[in-house]
């Protein structure tokens, strides 16, 4: 069964002072399970349920959590939103913008940036999410410091509960992550080619091409050579790949 | 039934030159439906299916798409990945990092930034996603220009298919969106208070407090006044709220 072994999922490496996710009146256990999965994906473990409609603990939630049982096992149930957020210092209501409310409205990215600054000052933060379909009521929103609204296709903007949690969790995890936007990776048993290896490759290819007459006429040779060299410069070759290409050139030349 | 009316969902306002989502060998129709929903949430409409396991069109997909039938209706089915991506110029494989591949690995944000720059040069781009559980095979990855890997909790990093699509779509939509990180909103029938209204409020409160002896002793009055003024300055009051607060002060004073 999904998740049977994973009550032992290690969470020690996660940030301890991470925001809570508070679900107000969630209905389907399956959705709570998918929320737990999205939370653990993003390093969040503090799940709070306000008056879940169905029984708790909930078997459908366990089945849907794909092994994120550590989140479900530690989830706390409260009878009202005030109790669920009592220990928190800052609460963001994730909801469609309410035109009747006088309130700050954040993007997920903006809310997470502010959350980071509050957390750095020792504050506890949470994101309050409404029930499926209906969302948060205005009394819940009035308990929150601010609104978070996800910018989405205005003619089709309704996210399901777990997807809304994933967006907040994704922004949270990215804000604490240092992975470079782009990283070149290669197998451990090789390394990037150095410039000498590349020049030998180029000269090998060019000498073979000279023999075939491909680099003719002589006045065009410099630009042709530069163009071909640029192709291979862009390929970010490893030492192993340079050897492979030299083998390719050798074989093709002999065939000729 | 979910989505019955929404084949007429208007997509004219969406960016025309948006990336395609290519699902390689998807299994459950339900997941394809949830992918369609996440795509339309994020303004993506070009869905391509490589050898879906179950029949197509698929009733489970329609039920799970929550009305994003415009995406399902326009989805195209191909018998191999090469065909599905033939017209694209740049393809990113969304997968766990392959330690055996010599390849650029992007974050979703990094990949979308590069996608924007390619699209600006007229290139067509796509994101290739593997089947549930197994992900992409190495031949599919070798057809892609680069890998996209989502930085997530390393001990629990597996996203479901629709969530992986949502992450890419979310980054796509945000990269083209100009919503400010934080915006103060209030009902249309009011406006932010101006400084004269605020000073009148402060002076009203302070004169009532002077009468009660709250601002005593006189040498502490200036700092107490500044502290109280700062509370209300931070509240970003509207003109309507200033009037409400003046009513509150008046009533409380009379009660005393």
Short mmCIF file of C-alpha atoms in Angstrom, two decimals:
data_model
loop_
_atom_site.label_atom_id
_atom_site.label_comp_id
_atom_site.label_asym_id
_atom_site.label_seq_id
_atom_site.Cartn_x
_atom_site.Cartn_y
_atom_site.Cartn_z
CA UNK A 1 0.00 0.00 0.00
CA UNK A 2 1.24 3.45 -0.77
CA UNK A 3 3.27 4.90 2.04
CA UNK A 4 3.33 1.92 4.40
CA UNK A 5 7.04 2.13 5.01
CA UNK A 6 7.46 5.82 5.02
CA UNK A 7 6.40 6.81 8.51
CA UNK A 8 10.15 6.71 8.88
CA UNK A 9 10.72 9.29 6.16
CA UNK A 10 13.56 11.36 7.49
CA UNK A 11 12.69 15.02 7.96
CA UNK A 12 15.77 16.02 9.98
CA UNK A 13 17.36 17.70 6.97
CA UNK A 14 14.37 20.00 6.42
CA UNK A 15 14.23 23.58 7.64
CA UNK A 16 12.78 23.44 11.15
CA UNK A 17 11.16 26.86 11.15
CA UNK A 18 8.98 26.37 8.06
CA UNK A 19 5.45 27.71 7.54
CA UNK A 20 2.37 25.72 8.56
CA UNK A 21 -0.37 24.77 6.12
CA UNK A 22 -3.86 25.20 7.58
CA UNK A 23 -6.77 23.61 5.70
CA UNK A 24 -10.08 25.15 6.63
CA UNK A 25 -12.94 22.62 6.47
CA UNK A 26 -11.35 20.24 3.95
CA UNK A 27 -13.80 17.74 2.50
CA UNK A 28 -12.15 14.82 0.70
CA UNK A 29 -9.56 12.73 2.49
CA UNK A 30 -7.96 12.15 -0.90
CA UNK A 31 -7.27 15.87 -1.21
CA UNK A 32 -5.75 16.01 2.27
CA UNK A 33 -3.47 13.14 1.26
CA UNK A 34 -2.39 14.92 -1.90
CA UNK A 35 -1.77 18.06 0.14
CA UNK A 36 0.47 16.03 2.48
CA UNK A 37 2.44 14.73 -0.52
CA UNK A 38 2.87 18.21 -1.99
CA UNK A 39 3.95 19.53 1.43
CA UNK A 40 6.60 16.88 1.96
CA UNK A 41 7.83 17.36 -1.62
CA UNK A 42 8.52 20.93 -0.61
CA UNK A 43 9.90 20.32 2.87
CA UNK A 44 6.77 21.36 4.77
CA UNK A 45 5.51 19.13 7.59
CA UNK A 46 3.21 21.22 9.83
CA UNK A 47 -0.32 20.38 8.63
CA UNK A 48 -3.34 21.67 10.54
CA UNK A 49 -6.93 20.71 9.76
CA UNK A 50 -9.90 22.82 10.79
CA UNK A 51 -13.02 20.66 11.03
CA UNK A 52 -12.33 18.10 8.29
CA UNK A 53 -15.67 16.85 6.96
CA UNK A 54 -14.78 13.16 7.05
CA UNK A 55 -13.31 11.06 9.84
CA UNK A 56 -9.72 11.60 10.96
CA UNK A 57 -7.38 9.71 10.67
CA UNK A 58 -8.59 9.03 7.17
CA UNK A 59 -7.75 6.00 5.05
CA UNK A 60 -8.32 7.82 1.74
CA UNK A 61 -5.80 10.44 2.83
CA UNK A 62 -3.20 7.77 3.58
CA UNK A 63 -3.75 6.15 0.18
CA UNK A 64 -3.42 9.46 -1.67
CA UNK A 65 -0.34 10.74 0.15
CA UNK A 66 2.09 8.46 -1.76
CA UNK A 67 4.14 7.85 1.34
CA UNK A 68 3.99 11.26 2.99
CA UNK A 69 2.52 9.64 6.10
CA UNK A 70 4.91 11.56 8.34
CA UNK A 71 2.86 14.66 7.50
CA UNK A 72 -0.50 12.96 8.09
CA UNK A 73 0.66 11.32 11.32
CA UNK A 74 1.67 14.68 12.73
CA UNK A 75 -1.35 16.60 11.43
CA UNK A 76 -3.37 18.36 14.12
CA UNK A 77 -7.14 18.80 14.06
CA UNK A 78 -8.82 21.94 15.40
CA UNK A 79 -12.46 22.90 15.77
CA UNK A 80 -12.06 26.47 14.50
CA UNK A 81 -9.58 28.59 12.56
CA UNK A 82 -8.81 30.82 15.56
CA UNK A 83 -7.50 27.78 17.46
CA UNK A 84 -5.58 26.42 14.51
CA UNK A 85 -3.61 29.64 14.07
CA UNK A 86 -3.40 30.72 17.73
CA UNK A 87 0.38 30.22 18.04
CA UNK A 88 1.20 31.78 14.67
CA UNK A 89 2.36 35.36 14.25
CA UNK A 90 1.59 35.83 10.58
CA UNK A 91 -1.09 34.16 8.49
CA UNK A 92 -1.64 34.47 4.75
CA UNK A 93 -5.01 33.53 3.29
CA UNK A 94 -4.60 31.79 -0.06
CA UNK A 95 -7.69 32.76 -1.97
CA UNK A 96 -9.04 34.62 -4.92
CA UNK A 97 -8.71 38.35 -4.41
CA UNK A 98 -11.62 39.69 -2.40
CA UNK A 99 -12.76 43.00 -3.86
CA UNK A 100 -14.66 43.78 -0.67
CA UNK A 101 -11.64 43.50 1.60
CA UNK A 102 -9.13 46.18 2.42
CA UNK A 103 -6.06 43.99 2.44
CA UNK A 104 -2.58 43.44 1.08
CA UNK A 105 -2.58 40.97 -1.81
CA UNK A 106 0.66 39.10 -2.47
CA UNK A 107 1.87 36.85 -5.23
CA UNK A 108 3.12 33.49 -3.88
CA UNK A 109 6.67 34.68 -4.49
CA UNK A 110 6.03 37.98 -2.68
CA UNK A 111 4.38 36.22 0.27
CA UNK A 112 7.24 33.77 0.64
CA UNK A 113 9.81 36.57 0.56
CA UNK A 114 7.94 38.32 3.37
CA UNK A 115 7.56 35.02 5.24
CA UNK A 116 11.33 34.55 5.10
CA UNK A 117 11.85 37.98 6.64
CA UNK A 118 9.33 37.27 9.43
CA UNK A 119 10.85 33.84 10.11
CA UNK A 120 14.27 35.44 10.36
CA UNK A 121 12.83 37.55 13.18
CA UNK A 122 11.55 34.47 14.98
CA UNK A 123 7.91 34.73 13.87
CA UNK A 124 5.84 31.64 13.06
CA UNK A 125 3.95 31.82 9.78
CA UNK A 126 1.19 29.88 8.11
CA UNK A 127 -0.81 29.64 4.91
CA UNK A 128 -4.54 29.25 5.28
CA UNK A 129 -6.37 27.40 2.49
CA UNK A 130 -10.12 27.16 2.02
CA UNK A 131 -12.26 24.14 1.35
CA UNK A 132 -12.53 22.63 -2.12
CA UNK A 133 -14.73 24.63 -4.52
CA UNK A 134 -15.91 27.22 -1.98
CA UNK A 135 -12.57 28.57 -0.75
CA UNK A 136 -12.20 30.64 2.40
CA UNK A 137 -15.07 32.54 3.91
CA UNK A 138 -14.68 36.23 4.74
CA UNK A 139 -14.35 35.61 8.50
CA UNK A 140 -11.36 33.36 7.88
CA UNK A 141 -9.86 35.96 5.56
CA UNK A 142 -10.33 38.63 8.25
CA UNK A 143 -8.19 36.47 10.58
CA UNK A 144 -5.32 36.65 8.12
CA UNK A 145 -2.68 39.37 7.76
CA UNK A 146 -2.85 39.34 3.99
CA UNK A 147 -4.14 37.53 0.94
CA UNK A 148 -2.07 35.42 -1.43
CA UNK A 149 -3.41 35.08 -4.94
CA UNK A 150 -1.69 33.02 -7.62
CA UNK A 151 -1.49 34.86 -10.96
CA UNK A 152 -3.03 32.41 -13.45
CA UNK A 153 -5.05 32.33 -16.66
CA UNK A 154 -7.91 34.67 -15.67
CA UNK A 155 -10.49 32.63 -17.58
CA UNK A 156 -9.44 29.37 -15.87
CA UNK A 157 -7.78 30.18 -12.58
CA UNK A 158 -9.15 27.61 -10.13
CA UNK A 159 -6.41 25.34 -8.74
CA UNK A 160 -7.29 22.24 -6.81
CA UNK A 161 -6.33 22.20 -3.13
CA UNK A 162 -3.13 20.17 -3.48
CA UNK A 163 -2.02 22.26 -6.44
CA UNK A 164 -2.50 25.49 -4.48
CA UNK A 165 -0.44 23.99 -1.65
CA UNK A 166 2.18 22.86 -4.17
CA UNK A 167 2.54 26.41 -5.51
CA UNK A 168 3.15 27.83 -2.03
CA UNK A 169 5.43 24.93 -1.11
CA UNK A 170 7.34 25.21 -4.38
CA UNK A 171 8.00 28.90 -3.80
CA UNK A 172 9.02 28.12 -0.22
CA UNK A 173 11.49 25.41 -1.22
CA UNK A 174 12.97 27.42 -4.09
CA UNK A 175 13.48 30.43 -1.81
CA UNK A 176 15.75 28.33 0.39
CA UNK A 177 17.47 26.40 -2.38
CA UNK A 178 20.79 27.23 -3.98
CA UNK A 179 20.63 25.04 -7.10
CA UNK A 180 22.04 27.10 -9.97
CA UNK A 181 19.54 27.99 -12.73
CA UNK A 182 21.70 26.00 -15.13
CA UNK A 183 24.34 23.41 -14.36
CA UNK A 184 26.35 21.27 -16.76
CA UNK A 185 26.58 17.68 -15.58
CA UNK A 186 28.57 14.73 -16.87
CA UNK A 187 29.47 11.24 -15.65
CA UNK A 188 31.96 11.03 -12.80
CA UNK A 189 34.50 9.04 -14.85
CA UNK A 190 35.20 11.94 -17.19
CA UNK A 191 35.82 15.70 -17.09
CA UNK A 192 35.41 18.69 -19.36
CA UNK A 193 37.87 18.68 -22.26
CA UNK A 194 40.65 21.20 -21.97
CA UNK A 195 41.57 23.63 -24.73
CA UNK A 196 44.57 21.63 -25.91
CA UNK A 197 42.41 18.55 -26.43
CA UNK A 198 39.91 20.67 -28.36
CA UNK A 199 42.59 22.24 -30.57
CA UNK A 200 44.01 18.79 -31.36
CA UNK A 201 40.47 17.68 -32.29
CA UNK A 202 39.98 20.74 -34.50
CA UNK A 203 43.37 20.31 -36.19
CA UNK A 204 42.73 16.61 -36.73
CA UNK A 205 39.38 17.35 -38.38
CA UNK A 206 40.74 20.26 -40.41
CA UNK A 207 43.72 18.29 -41.72
CA UNK A 208 41.42 15.48 -42.84
CA UNK A 209 39.10 18.02 -44.45
CA UNK A 210 42.05 19.70 -46.18
CA UNK A 211 42.89 16.35 -47.80
CA UNK A 212 39.35 16.00 -49.11
CA UNK A 213 39.29 19.53 -50.51
CA UNK A 214 36.30 20.47 -48.33
CA UNK A 215 38.02 23.65 -47.08
CA UNK A 216 38.46 25.04 -50.58
CA UNK A 217 39.03 27.76 -51.88
CA UNK A 218 41.89 28.91 -49.59
CA UNK A 219 40.48 32.42 -49.05
CA UNK A 220 37.32 30.89 -47.54
CA UNK A 221 39.21 28.42 -45.36
CA UNK A 222 39.56 30.70 -42.27
CA UNK A 223 35.84 31.44 -41.98
CA UNK A 224 34.89 27.80 -42.63
CA UNK A 225 37.32 26.66 -39.95
CA UNK A 226 35.96 29.18 -37.45
CA UNK A 227 32.37 28.14 -38.15
CA UNK A 228 33.11 24.46 -37.63
CA UNK A 229 35.16 25.15 -34.51
CA UNK A 230 32.25 27.14 -33.08
CA UNK A 231 29.88 24.19 -33.48
CA UNK A 232 32.10 22.05 -31.29
CA UNK A 233 32.85 24.85 -28.83
CA UNK A 234 29.13 25.18 -28.14
CA UNK A 235 28.80 21.45 -27.46
CA UNK A 236 30.66 21.74 -24.15
CA UNK A 237 32.60 18.55 -24.87
CA UNK A 238 34.02 16.21 -22.25
CA UNK A 239 37.43 14.61 -22.62
CA UNK A 240 35.69 11.29 -23.35
CA UNK A 241 33.57 12.88 -26.07
CA UNK A 242 36.65 14.43 -27.73
CA UNK A 243 38.14 10.95 -27.96
CA UNK A 244 34.86 9.62 -29.39
CA UNK A 245 34.81 12.34 -32.04
CA UNK A 246 38.45 11.70 -32.98
CA UNK A 247 37.52 8.05 -33.45
CA UNK A 248 34.59 9.12 -35.64
CA UNK A 249 36.84 11.33 -37.81
CA UNK A 250 39.46 8.59 -38.12
CA UNK A 251 36.90 5.99 -39.21
CA UNK A 252 35.19 8.32 -41.68
CA UNK A 253 38.55 9.31 -43.20
CA UNK A 254 39.66 5.72 -43.66
CA UNK A 255 36.33 4.90 -45.28
CA UNK A 256 36.97 7.70 -47.74
CA UNK B 1 -20.49 16.79 -15.60
CA UNK B 2 -17.19 18.52 -15.17
CA UNK B 3 -16.23 20.48 -18.22
CA UNK B 4 -19.32 20.02 -20.33
CA UNK B 5 -19.70 23.71 -21.10
CA UNK B 6 -16.13 24.67 -21.35
CA UNK B 7 -15.17 23.57 -24.81
CA UNK B 8 -15.91 27.22 -25.36
CA UNK B 9 -13.33 28.35 -22.81
CA UNK B 10 -11.81 31.38 -24.40
CA UNK B 11 -8.10 31.06 -25.07
CA UNK B 12 -7.71 34.15 -27.27
CA UNK B 13 -6.13 36.13 -24.45
CA UNK B 14 -3.37 33.57 -23.90
CA UNK B 15 0.12 33.92 -25.32
CA UNK B 16 0.04 32.28 -28.73
CA UNK B 17 3.65 31.20 -28.85
CA UNK B 18 3.68 29.15 -25.65
CA UNK B 19 5.58 25.91 -25.03
CA UNK B 20 4.06 22.50 -25.77
CA UNK B 21 3.67 19.79 -23.13
CA UNK B 22 4.56 16.33 -24.43
CA UNK B 23 3.57 13.33 -22.31
CA UNK B 24 5.57 10.23 -23.17
CA UNK B 25 3.52 7.04 -22.71
CA UNK B 26 1.06 8.39 -20.13
CA UNK B 27 -0.95 5.68 -18.41
CA UNK B 28 -3.98 6.96 -16.52
CA UNK B 29 -6.57 9.09 -18.30
CA UNK B 30 -7.21 10.79 -14.98
CA UNK B 31 -3.63 12.05 -14.93
CA UNK B 32 -3.92 13.35 -18.50
CA UNK B 33 -7.06 15.22 -17.43
CA UNK B 34 -5.31 16.76 -14.44
CA UNK B 35 -2.40 17.73 -16.71
CA UNK B 36 -4.89 19.49 -19.03
CA UNK B 37 -6.33 21.40 -16.08
CA UNK B 38 -2.88 22.47 -14.83
CA UNK B 39 -1.93 23.51 -18.38
CA UNK B 40 -4.99 25.69 -18.89
CA UNK B 41 -4.53 27.19 -15.40
CA UNK B 42 -1.16 28.36 -16.65
CA UNK B 43 -2.17 29.42 -20.15
CA UNK B 44 -0.74 26.38 -21.95
CA UNK B 45 -2.89 24.62 -24.57
CA UNK B 46 -0.58 22.55 -26.80
CA UNK B 47 -0.80 19.01 -25.38
CA UNK B 48 0.85 16.10 -27.22
CA UNK B 49 0.53 12.46 -26.19
CA UNK B 50 3.03 9.80 -27.18
CA UNK B 51 1.38 6.38 -27.14
CA UNK B 52 -1.11 6.82 -24.29
CA UNK B 53 -1.74 3.42 -22.72
CA UNK B 54 -5.53 3.72 -22.62
CA UNK B 55 -7.98 4.67 -25.37
CA UNK B 56 -8.07 8.22 -26.69
CA UNK B 57 -10.29 10.26 -26.41
CA UNK B 58 -10.59 9.18 -22.81
CA UNK B 59 -13.61 9.68 -20.55
CA UNK B 60 -11.55 9.58 -17.34
CA UNK B 61 -9.43 12.41 -18.71
CA UNK B 62 -12.51 14.51 -19.44
CA UNK B 63 -13.84 13.95 -15.91
CA UNK B 64 -10.54 14.88 -14.29
CA UNK B 65 -9.86 18.01 -16.34
CA UNK B 66 -12.39 20.16 -14.43
CA UNK B 67 -13.47 21.91 -17.59
CA UNK B 68 -10.16 22.20 -19.43
CA UNK B 69 -11.69 20.30 -22.35
CA UNK B 70 -10.29 22.83 -24.82
CA UNK B 71 -6.87 21.32 -24.07
CA UNK B 72 -8.05 17.71 -24.37
CA UNK B 73 -10.02 18.41 -27.57
CA UNK B 74 -6.94 19.84 -29.23
CA UNK B 75 -4.50 17.24 -27.89
CA UNK B 76 -2.61 15.35 -30.58
CA UNK B 77 -1.55 11.71 -30.35
CA UNK B 78 1.75 10.44 -31.79
CA UNK B 79 3.25 7.01 -32.01
CA UNK B 80 6.77 8.02 -30.99
CA UNK B 81 8.56 10.90 -29.30
CA UNK B 82 10.51 11.81 -32.47
CA UNK B 83 7.21 12.53 -34.25
CA UNK B 84 5.70 14.39 -31.34
CA UNK B 85 8.59 16.85 -31.19
CA UNK B 86 9.44 17.02 -34.90
CA UNK B 87 8.33 20.66 -35.38
CA UNK B 88 9.92 21.91 -32.15
CA UNK B 89 13.30 23.62 -32.00
CA UNK B 90 14.07 23.16 -28.33
CA UNK B 91 12.92 20.38 -26.02
CA UNK B 92 13.51 20.12 -22.29
CA UNK B 93 13.18 16.73 -20.59
CA UNK B 94 11.58 17.08 -17.18
CA UNK B 95 13.13 14.29 -15.17
CA UNK B 96 15.34 13.42 -12.28
CA UNK B 97 18.94 14.28 -13.03
CA UNK B 98 20.64 11.52 -14.96
CA UNK B 99 24.13 10.98 -13.66
CA UNK B 100 25.03 9.05 -16.79
CA UNK B 101 24.17 11.86 -19.18
CA UNK B 102 26.36 14.70 -20.29
CA UNK B 103 23.72 17.38 -20.33
CA UNK B 104 22.69 20.81 -19.11
CA UNK B 105 20.40 20.60 -16.09
CA UNK B 106 18.08 23.53 -15.49
CA UNK B 107 15.81 24.56 -12.67
CA UNK B 108 12.23 25.19 -13.88
CA UNK B 109 12.86 28.91 -13.53
CA UNK B 110 16.11 28.68 -15.47
CA UNK B 111 14.51 26.61 -18.24
CA UNK B 112 11.60 29.03 -18.61
CA UNK B 113 13.98 31.99 -18.83
CA UNK B 114 15.86 30.24 -21.64
CA UNK B 115 12.57 29.25 -23.28
CA UNK B 116 11.52 32.90 -23.30
CA UNK B 117 14.74 33.84 -25.06
CA UNK B 118 14.31 31.09 -27.67
CA UNK B 119 10.64 32.01 -28.22
CA UNK B 120 11.68 35.62 -28.74
CA UNK B 121 13.85 34.35 -31.59
CA UNK B 122 10.93 32.50 -33.16
CA UNK B 123 11.81 29.03 -31.88
CA UNK B 124 9.12 26.56 -30.79
CA UNK B 125 9.75 24.92 -27.43
CA UNK B 126 8.35 21.99 -25.51
CA UNK B 127 8.60 20.19 -22.20
CA UNK B 128 8.78 16.42 -22.35
CA UNK B 129 7.40 14.51 -19.36
CA UNK B 130 7.78 10.79 -18.69
CA UNK B 131 5.15 8.27 -17.74
CA UNK B 132 3.90 7.96 -14.18
CA UNK B 133 6.36 6.27 -11.80
CA UNK B 134 8.98 5.34 -14.43
CA UNK B 135 9.71 8.77 -15.88
CA UNK B 136 11.53 9.26 -19.18
CA UNK B 137 13.78 6.64 -20.65
CA UNK B 138 17.30 7.54 -21.72
CA UNK B 139 16.46 7.53 -25.44
CA UNK B 140 13.79 10.16 -24.83
CA UNK B 141 16.23 12.20 -22.77
CA UNK B 142 18.81 11.99 -25.59
CA UNK B 143 16.23 13.60 -27.89
CA UNK B 144 16.07 16.63 -25.59
CA UNK B 145 18.35 19.65 -25.53
CA UNK B 146 18.54 19.73 -21.76
CA UNK B 147 17.11 18.36 -18.54
CA UNK B 148 14.83 20.22 -16.16
CA UNK B 149 14.89 19.06 -12.58
CA UNK B 150 12.72 20.59 -9.87
CA UNK B 151 14.68 21.28 -6.67
CA UNK B 152 12.64 19.52 -3.96
CA UNK B 153 13.05 17.72 -0.64
CA UNK B 154 15.75 15.20 -1.64
CA UNK B 155 14.25 12.45 0.54
CA UNK B 156 10.78 12.87 -1.02
CA UNK B 157 11.14 14.44 -4.44
CA UNK B 158 8.70 12.56 -6.66
CA UNK B 159 5.96 14.82 -8.05
CA UNK B 160 2.95 13.36 -9.75
CA UNK B 161 2.56 14.07 -13.46
CA UNK B 162 0.07 16.94 -13.14
CA UNK B 163 2.10 18.54 -10.39
CA UNK B 164 5.25 18.43 -12.51
CA UNK B 165 3.31 20.06 -15.35
CA UNK B 166 1.92 22.64 -12.91
CA UNK B 167 5.42 23.61 -11.80
CA UNK B 168 6.55 24.22 -15.39
CA UNK B 169 3.28 25.98 -16.25
CA UNK B 170 3.43 28.08 -13.10
CA UNK B 171 6.94 29.28 -13.93
CA UNK B 172 5.81 29.95 -17.50
CA UNK B 173 2.81 32.01 -16.48
CA UNK B 174 4.70 33.97 -13.81
CA UNK B 175 7.47 34.80 -16.28
CA UNK B 176 4.93 36.57 -18.48
CA UNK B 177 2.90 38.14 -15.68
CA UNK B 178 3.27 41.64 -14.30
CA UNK B 179 1.29 41.34 -11.04
CA UNK B 180 3.25 43.22 -8.38
CA UNK B 181 4.66 41.07 -5.55
CA UNK B 182 2.49 43.03 -3.15
CA UNK B 183 -0.52 45.17 -3.88
CA UNK B 184 -2.83 46.98 -1.48
CA UNK B 185 -6.46 46.59 -2.46
CA UNK B 186 -9.61 48.16 -1.10
CA UNK B 187 -13.25 48.43 -2.17
CA UNK B 188 -14.01 50.69 -5.11
CA UNK B 189 -16.27 52.97 -3.09
CA UNK B 190 -13.43 54.28 -0.96
CA UNK B 191 -9.81 55.47 -1.31
CA UNK B 192 -6.68 55.64 0.80
CA UNK B 193 -6.95 58.22 3.57
CA UNK B 194 -4.92 61.35 3.03
CA UNK B 195 -2.56 62.78 5.58
CA UNK B 196 -4.94 65.50 6.73
CA UNK B 197 -7.59 62.90 7.55
CA UNK B 198 -5.01 60.88 9.44
CA UNK B 199 -3.78 63.88 11.43
CA UNK B 200 -7.37 64.77 12.35
CA UNK B 201 -7.86 61.16 13.50
CA UNK B 202 -4.65 61.27 15.55
CA UNK B 203 -5.55 64.64 17.11
CA UNK B 204 -9.06 63.43 17.90
CA UNK B 205 -7.72 60.34 19.64
CA UNK B 206 -4.96 62.24 21.43
CA UNK B 207 -7.31 64.93 22.74
CA UNK B 208 -9.66 62.25 24.12
CA UNK B 209 -6.70 60.45 25.67
CA UNK B 210 -5.44 63.73 27.18
CA UNK B 211 -8.78 64.11 28.93
CA UNK B 212 -8.50 60.61 30.41
CA UNK B 213 -4.93 61.18 31.64
CA UNK B 214 -3.65 58.27 29.51
CA UNK B 215 -0.84 60.40 27.99
CA UNK B 216 0.63 61.21 31.40
CA UNK B 217 3.27 62.26 32.51
CA UNK B 218 3.84 65.19 30.07
CA UNK B 219 7.51 64.33 29.38
CA UNK B 220 6.43 60.92 28.08
CA UNK B 221 3.58 62.28 25.98
CA UNK B 222 5.61 62.82 22.76
CA UNK B 223 6.92 59.25 22.58
CA UNK B 224 3.51 57.76 23.47
CA UNK B 225 1.88 59.86 20.75
CA UNK B 226 4.47 58.76 18.19
CA UNK B 227 4.05 55.09 19.09
CA UNK B 228 0.27 55.23 18.76
CA UNK B 229 0.47 57.19 15.51
CA UNK B 230 2.84 54.56 14.12
CA UNK B 231 0.32 51.78 14.81
CA UNK B 232 -2.27 53.50 12.64
CA UNK B 233 0.26 54.57 10.00
CA UNK B 234 1.15 50.92 9.46
CA UNK B 235 -2.50 49.99 9.02
CA UNK B 236 -2.69 51.71 5.63
CA UNK B 237 -6.12 53.15 6.43
CA UNK B 238 -8.76 54.05 3.87
CA UNK B 239 -10.88 57.18 4.19
CA UNK B 240 -13.82 54.96 5.20
CA UNK B 241 -11.79 53.27 7.92
CA UNK B 242 -10.68 56.64 9.33
CA UNK B 243 -14.34 57.56 9.68
CA UNK B 244 -15.06 54.21 11.35
CA UNK B 245 -12.22 54.72 13.82
CA UNK B 246 -13.38 58.24 14.63
CA UNK B 247 -16.81 56.78 15.37
CA UNK B 248 -15.18 54.17 17.61
CA UNK B 249 -13.25 56.85 19.52
CA UNK B 250 -16.37 58.99 19.91
CA UNK B 251 -18.46 56.11 21.25
CA UNK B 252 -15.77 54.90 23.64
CA UNK B 253 -15.27 58.47 24.95
CA UNK B 254 -18.97 58.98 25.59
CA UNK B 255 -19.15 55.64 27.39
CA UNK B 256 -16.40 56.86 29.70
#
